[in-house]
Amino acid sequence: MIAALATCFELAGCAGAPDPAFAQQRGLKCVDDSNVCISQRKMVFDSYMADKSRAWMKQPAGPHEYASGVRLMAYSKMRKDLSCEQLAHAKEEADRGPASLSGGSYVGLTTAQVARGAMLAREVSRELANEMARRCR
């Protein structure tokens, strides 16, 4: 699942936007598989990878952010570079994913989008737990 999403991100073109914050919000809320949404998500993913301060980690994640997979993919990709504290934060966020996507809080998402987001959150949580077990004692 992670490899397939990463491939989608890599194959998508990068669309520019005049306001990066607006573009990020749009990219995190755009969850369908259209070329436009894939491009927007890739732009946000790339900005996360380039953000040395990792300020985006301090922003809350809601159902659409989990369904888009961008934050989870970023955590997965950068897990070897995160501090133990950042790994713990990322794992807590991934652990909240399935609950955030249940109970009707996911208005506007399809059942398949909810299921994929929850599955990705569980998979990333396992990856982060393994990295924590390996490095954080």
PDB file of C-alpha atoms in Angstrom:
ATOM      1  CA  MET A   1       0.000   0.000   0.000  1.00  0.00           C
ATOM      2  CA  ILE A   2       2.738   2.466   0.943  1.00  0.00           C
ATOM      3  CA  ALA A   3       4.746   1.593  -2.163  1.00  0.00           C
ATOM      4  CA  ALA A   4       1.694   2.129  -4.370  1.00  0.00           C
ATOM      5  CA  LEU A   5       0.976   5.522  -2.817  1.00  0.00           C
ATOM      6  CA  ALA A   6       4.625   6.519  -3.101  1.00  0.00           C
ATOM      7  CA  THR A   7       4.557   5.599  -6.786  1.00  0.00           C
ATOM      8  CA  CYS A   8       1.483   7.779  -7.277  1.00  0.00           C
ATOM      9  CA  PHE A   9       3.318  10.667  -5.622  1.00  0.00           C
ATOM     10  CA  GLU A  10       6.446  10.117  -7.723  1.00  0.00           C
ATOM     11  CA  LEU A  11       4.576   9.852 -11.025  1.00  0.00           C
ATOM     12  CA  ALA A  12       2.445  12.921 -10.465  1.00  0.00           C
ATOM     13  CA  GLY A  13       3.517  16.308 -11.736  1.00  0.00           C
ATOM     14  CA  CYS A  14       4.011  19.187  -9.347  1.00  0.00           C
ATOM     15  CA  ALA A  15       1.488  22.019  -9.660  1.00  0.00           C
ATOM     16  CA  GLY A  16       2.542  25.417  -8.407  1.00  0.00           C
ATOM     17  CA  ALA A  17       0.303  27.692  -6.347  1.00  0.00           C
ATOM     18  CA  PRO A  18       0.592  31.343  -5.397  1.00  0.00           C
ATOM     19  CA  ASP A  19      -0.023  30.731  -1.670  1.00  0.00           C
ATOM     20  CA  PRO A  20       1.796  27.659  -0.279  1.00  0.00           C
ATOM     21  CA  ALA A  21      -0.407  27.470   2.843  1.00  0.00           C
ATOM     22  CA  PHE A  22      -3.558  27.468   0.719  1.00  0.00           C
ATOM     23  CA  ALA A  23      -2.075  24.889  -1.620  1.00  0.00           C
ATOM     24  CA  GLN A  24      -1.177  22.669   1.339  1.00  0.00           C
ATOM     25  CA  GLN A  25      -4.694  22.813   2.739  1.00  0.00           C
ATOM     26  CA  ARG A  26      -6.123  22.041  -0.680  1.00  0.00           C
ATOM     27  CA  GLY A  27      -3.691  19.150  -1.133  1.00  0.00           C
ATOM     28  CA  LEU A  28      -4.557  17.638   2.234  1.00  0.00           C
ATOM     29  CA  LYS A  29      -8.295  17.840   1.567  1.00  0.00           C
ATOM     30  CA  CYS A  30      -8.118  16.524  -2.007  1.00  0.00           C
ATOM     31  CA  VAL A  31      -8.536  12.775  -1.646  1.00  0.00           C
ATOM     32  CA  ASP A  32      -9.688  11.449  -5.006  1.00  0.00           C
ATOM     33  CA  ASP A  33      -7.397   9.827  -7.566  1.00  0.00           C
ATOM     34  CA  SER A  34      -7.646  12.556 -10.211  1.00  0.00           C
ATOM     35  CA  ASN A  35      -4.418  13.920 -11.677  1.00  0.00           C
ATOM     36  CA  VAL A  36      -5.167  17.284 -10.058  1.00  0.00           C
ATOM     37  CA  CYS A  37      -5.465  15.776  -6.572  1.00  0.00           C
ATOM     38  CA  ILE A  38      -2.431  13.553  -7.019  1.00  0.00           C
ATOM     39  CA  SER A  39      -0.434  16.597  -8.109  1.00  0.00           C
ATOM     40  CA  GLN A  40      -1.649  18.636  -5.129  1.00  0.00           C
ATOM     41  CA  ARG A  41      -0.804  15.852  -2.689  1.00  0.00           C
ATOM     42  CA  LYS A  42       2.663  15.485  -4.219  1.00  0.00           C
ATOM     43  CA  MET A  43       3.266  19.209  -3.820  1.00  0.00           C
ATOM     44  CA  VAL A  44       2.359  19.010  -0.114  1.00  0.00           C
ATOM     45  CA  PHE A  45       4.456  15.855   0.362  1.00  0.00           C
ATOM     46  CA  ASP A  46       7.464  17.554  -1.264  1.00  0.00           C
ATOM     47  CA  SER A  47       7.020  20.612   0.962  1.00  0.00           C
ATOM     48  CA  TYR A  48       6.968  18.358   4.031  1.00  0.00           C
ATOM     49  CA  MET A  49      10.161  16.642   2.922  1.00  0.00           C
ATOM     50  CA  ALA A  50      11.845  20.040   2.396  1.00  0.00           C
ATOM     51  CA  ASP A  51      10.686  21.514   5.734  1.00  0.00           C
ATOM     52  CA  LYS A  52      13.750  21.184   7.975  1.00  0.00           C
ATOM     53  CA  SER A  53      11.821  22.599  10.954  1.00  0.00           C
ATOM     54  CA  ARG A  54       9.070  19.986  10.506  1.00  0.00           C
ATOM     55  CA  ALA A  55       6.564  22.612  11.623  1.00  0.00           C
ATOM     56  CA  TRP A  56       3.795  20.683   9.831  1.00  0.00           C
ATOM     57  CA  MET A  57       4.098  17.939  12.462  1.00  0.00           C
ATOM     58  CA  LYS A  58       2.636  20.338  15.032  1.00  0.00           C
ATOM     59  CA  GLN A  59      -0.528  20.912  12.986  1.00  0.00           C
ATOM     60  CA  PRO A  60      -3.532  18.732  13.872  1.00  0.00           C
ATOM     61  CA  ALA A  61      -4.648  16.017  11.467  1.00  0.00           C
ATOM     62  CA  GLY A  62      -8.316  15.372  10.741  1.00  0.00           C
ATOM     63  CA  PRO A  63     -10.152  12.714   8.742  1.00  0.00           C
ATOM     64  CA  HIS A  64      -9.333  14.224   5.343  1.00  0.00           C
ATOM     65  CA  GLU A  65      -5.636  14.450   6.220  1.00  0.00           C
ATOM     66  CA  TYR A  66      -5.640  10.763   7.134  1.00  0.00           C
ATOM     67  CA  ALA A  67      -7.585   9.860   3.996  1.00  0.00           C
ATOM     68  CA  SER A  68      -5.194  11.820   1.755  1.00  0.00           C
ATOM     69  CA  GLY A  69      -2.277   9.846   3.204  1.00  0.00           C
ATOM     70  CA  VAL A  70       0.180  12.712   2.736  1.00  0.00           C
ATOM     71  CA  ARG A  71       1.180  13.141   6.380  1.00  0.00           C
ATOM     72  CA  LEU A  72       1.356   9.398   6.955  1.00  0.00           C
ATOM     73  CA  MET A  73       3.515   8.920   3.856  1.00  0.00           C
ATOM     74  CA  ALA A  74       5.811  11.708   5.041  1.00  0.00           C
ATOM     75  CA  TYR A  75       6.200  10.046   8.440  1.00  0.00           C
ATOM     76  CA  SER A  76       6.932   6.732   6.751  1.00  0.00           C
ATOM     77  CA  LYS A  77       9.508   8.230   4.403  1.00  0.00           C
ATOM     78  CA  MET A  78      11.364  10.255   7.043  1.00  0.00           C
ATOM     79  CA  ARG A  79      11.113   7.816   9.958  1.00  0.00           C
ATOM     80  CA  LYS A  80      14.863   7.065   9.953  1.00  0.00           C
ATOM     81  CA  ASP A  81      15.623  10.780  10.284  1.00  0.00           C
ATOM     82  CA  LEU A  82      13.138  11.588  13.070  1.00  0.00           C
ATOM     83  CA  SER A  83      14.218  11.970  16.682  1.00  0.00           C
ATOM     84  CA  CYS A  84      12.756   9.557  19.216  1.00  0.00           C
ATOM     85  CA  GLU A  85      10.407  12.314  20.397  1.00  0.00           C
ATOM     86  CA  GLN A  86       9.271  12.976  16.826  1.00  0.00           C
ATOM     87  CA  LEU A  87       8.800   9.243  16.233  1.00  0.00           C
ATOM     88  CA  ALA A  88       6.588   9.035  19.323  1.00  0.00           C
ATOM     89  CA  HIS A  89       4.531  12.010  18.119  1.00  0.00           C
ATOM     90  CA  ALA A  90       4.213  10.526  14.625  1.00  0.00           C
ATOM     91  CA  LYS A  91       3.170   7.133  16.013  1.00  0.00           C
ATOM     92  CA  GLU A  92       0.529   8.755  18.235  1.00  0.00           C
ATOM     93  CA  GLU A  93      -0.829  10.570  15.193  1.00  0.00           C
ATOM     94  CA  ALA A  94      -0.873   7.386  13.118  1.00  0.00           C
ATOM     95  CA  ASP A  95      -2.590   5.543  15.975  1.00  0.00           C
ATOM     96  CA  ARG A  96      -5.356   8.183  16.010  1.00  0.00           C
ATOM     97  CA  GLY A  97      -6.042   7.673  12.295  1.00  0.00           C
ATOM     98  CA  PRO A  98      -8.516   4.780  12.379  1.00  0.00           C
ATOM     99  CA  ALA A  99     -10.562   6.399  15.176  1.00  0.00           C
ATOM    100  CA  SER A 100     -10.548   9.746  13.373  1.00  0.00           C
ATOM    101  CA  LEU A 101     -11.948   8.025  10.302  1.00  0.00           C
ATOM    102  CA  SER A 102     -14.787   6.316  12.167  1.00  0.00           C
ATOM    103  CA  GLY A 103     -18.010   7.429  13.769  1.00  0.00           C
ATOM    104  CA  GLY A 104     -19.273   9.639  10.969  1.00  0.00           C
ATOM    105  CA  SER A 105     -16.553  12.288  11.309  1.00  0.00           C
ATOM    106  CA  TYR A 106     -15.475  11.659   7.736  1.00  0.00           C
ATOM    107  CA  VAL A 107     -18.189  13.574   5.853  1.00  0.00           C
ATOM    108  CA  GLY A 108     -17.367  13.738   2.160  1.00  0.00           C
ATOM    109  CA  LEU A 109     -15.191  10.629   2.103  1.00  0.00           C
ATOM    110  CA  THR A 110     -16.137   7.357   0.467  1.00  0.00           C
ATOM    111  CA  THR A 111     -16.059   4.066   2.335  1.00  0.00           C
ATOM    112  CA  ALA A 112     -13.022   3.047   0.266  1.00  0.00           C
ATOM    113  CA  GLN A 113     -11.158   6.272   1.123  1.00  0.00           C
ATOM    114  CA  VAL A 114     -11.887   5.751   4.812  1.00  0.00           C
ATOM    115  CA  ALA A 115     -10.722   2.121   4.654  1.00  0.00           C
ATOM    116  CA  ARG A 116      -7.501   3.015   2.787  1.00  0.00           C
ATOM    117  CA  GLY A 117      -6.716   5.828   5.224  1.00  0.00           C
ATOM    118  CA  ALA A 118      -7.232   3.573   8.246  1.00  0.00           C
ATOM    119  CA  MET A 119      -5.163   0.784   6.682  1.00  0.00           C
ATOM    120  CA  LEU A 120      -2.312   3.181   5.871  1.00  0.00           C
ATOM    121  CA  ALA A 121      -2.426   4.625   9.402  1.00  0.00           C
ATOM    122  CA  ARG A 122      -2.095   1.143  10.920  1.00  0.00           C
ATOM    123  CA  GLU A 123       0.765   0.230   8.574  1.00  0.00           C
ATOM    124  CA  VAL A 124       2.671   3.449   9.261  1.00  0.00           C
ATOM    125  CA  SER A 125       2.104   3.007  13.003  1.00  0.00           C
ATOM    126  CA  ARG A 126       3.757  -0.428  12.792  1.00  0.00           C
ATOM    127  CA  GLU A 127       6.708   0.993  10.835  1.00  0.00           C
ATOM    128  CA  LEU A 128       7.173   3.777  13.370  1.00  0.00           C
ATOM    129  CA  ALA A 129       6.928   1.327  16.290  1.00  0.00           C
ATOM    130  CA  ASN A 130       9.615  -0.844  14.688  1.00  0.00           C
ATOM    131  CA  GLU A 131      11.877   2.179  14.195  1.00  0.00           C
ATOM    132  CA  MET A 132      11.311   3.253  17.805  1.00  0.00           C
ATOM    133  CA  ALA A 133      12.111  -0.243  19.073  1.00  0.00           C
ATOM    134  CA  ARG A 134      15.300  -0.258  17.024  1.00  0.00           C
ATOM    135  CA  ARG A 135      16.601   3.169  18.100  1.00  0.00           C
ATOM    136  CA  CYS A 136      14.758   4.524  21.136  1.00  0.00           C
ATOM    137  CA  ARG A 137      15.422   2.813  24.420  1.00  0.00           C
TER     138      ARG A 137
END
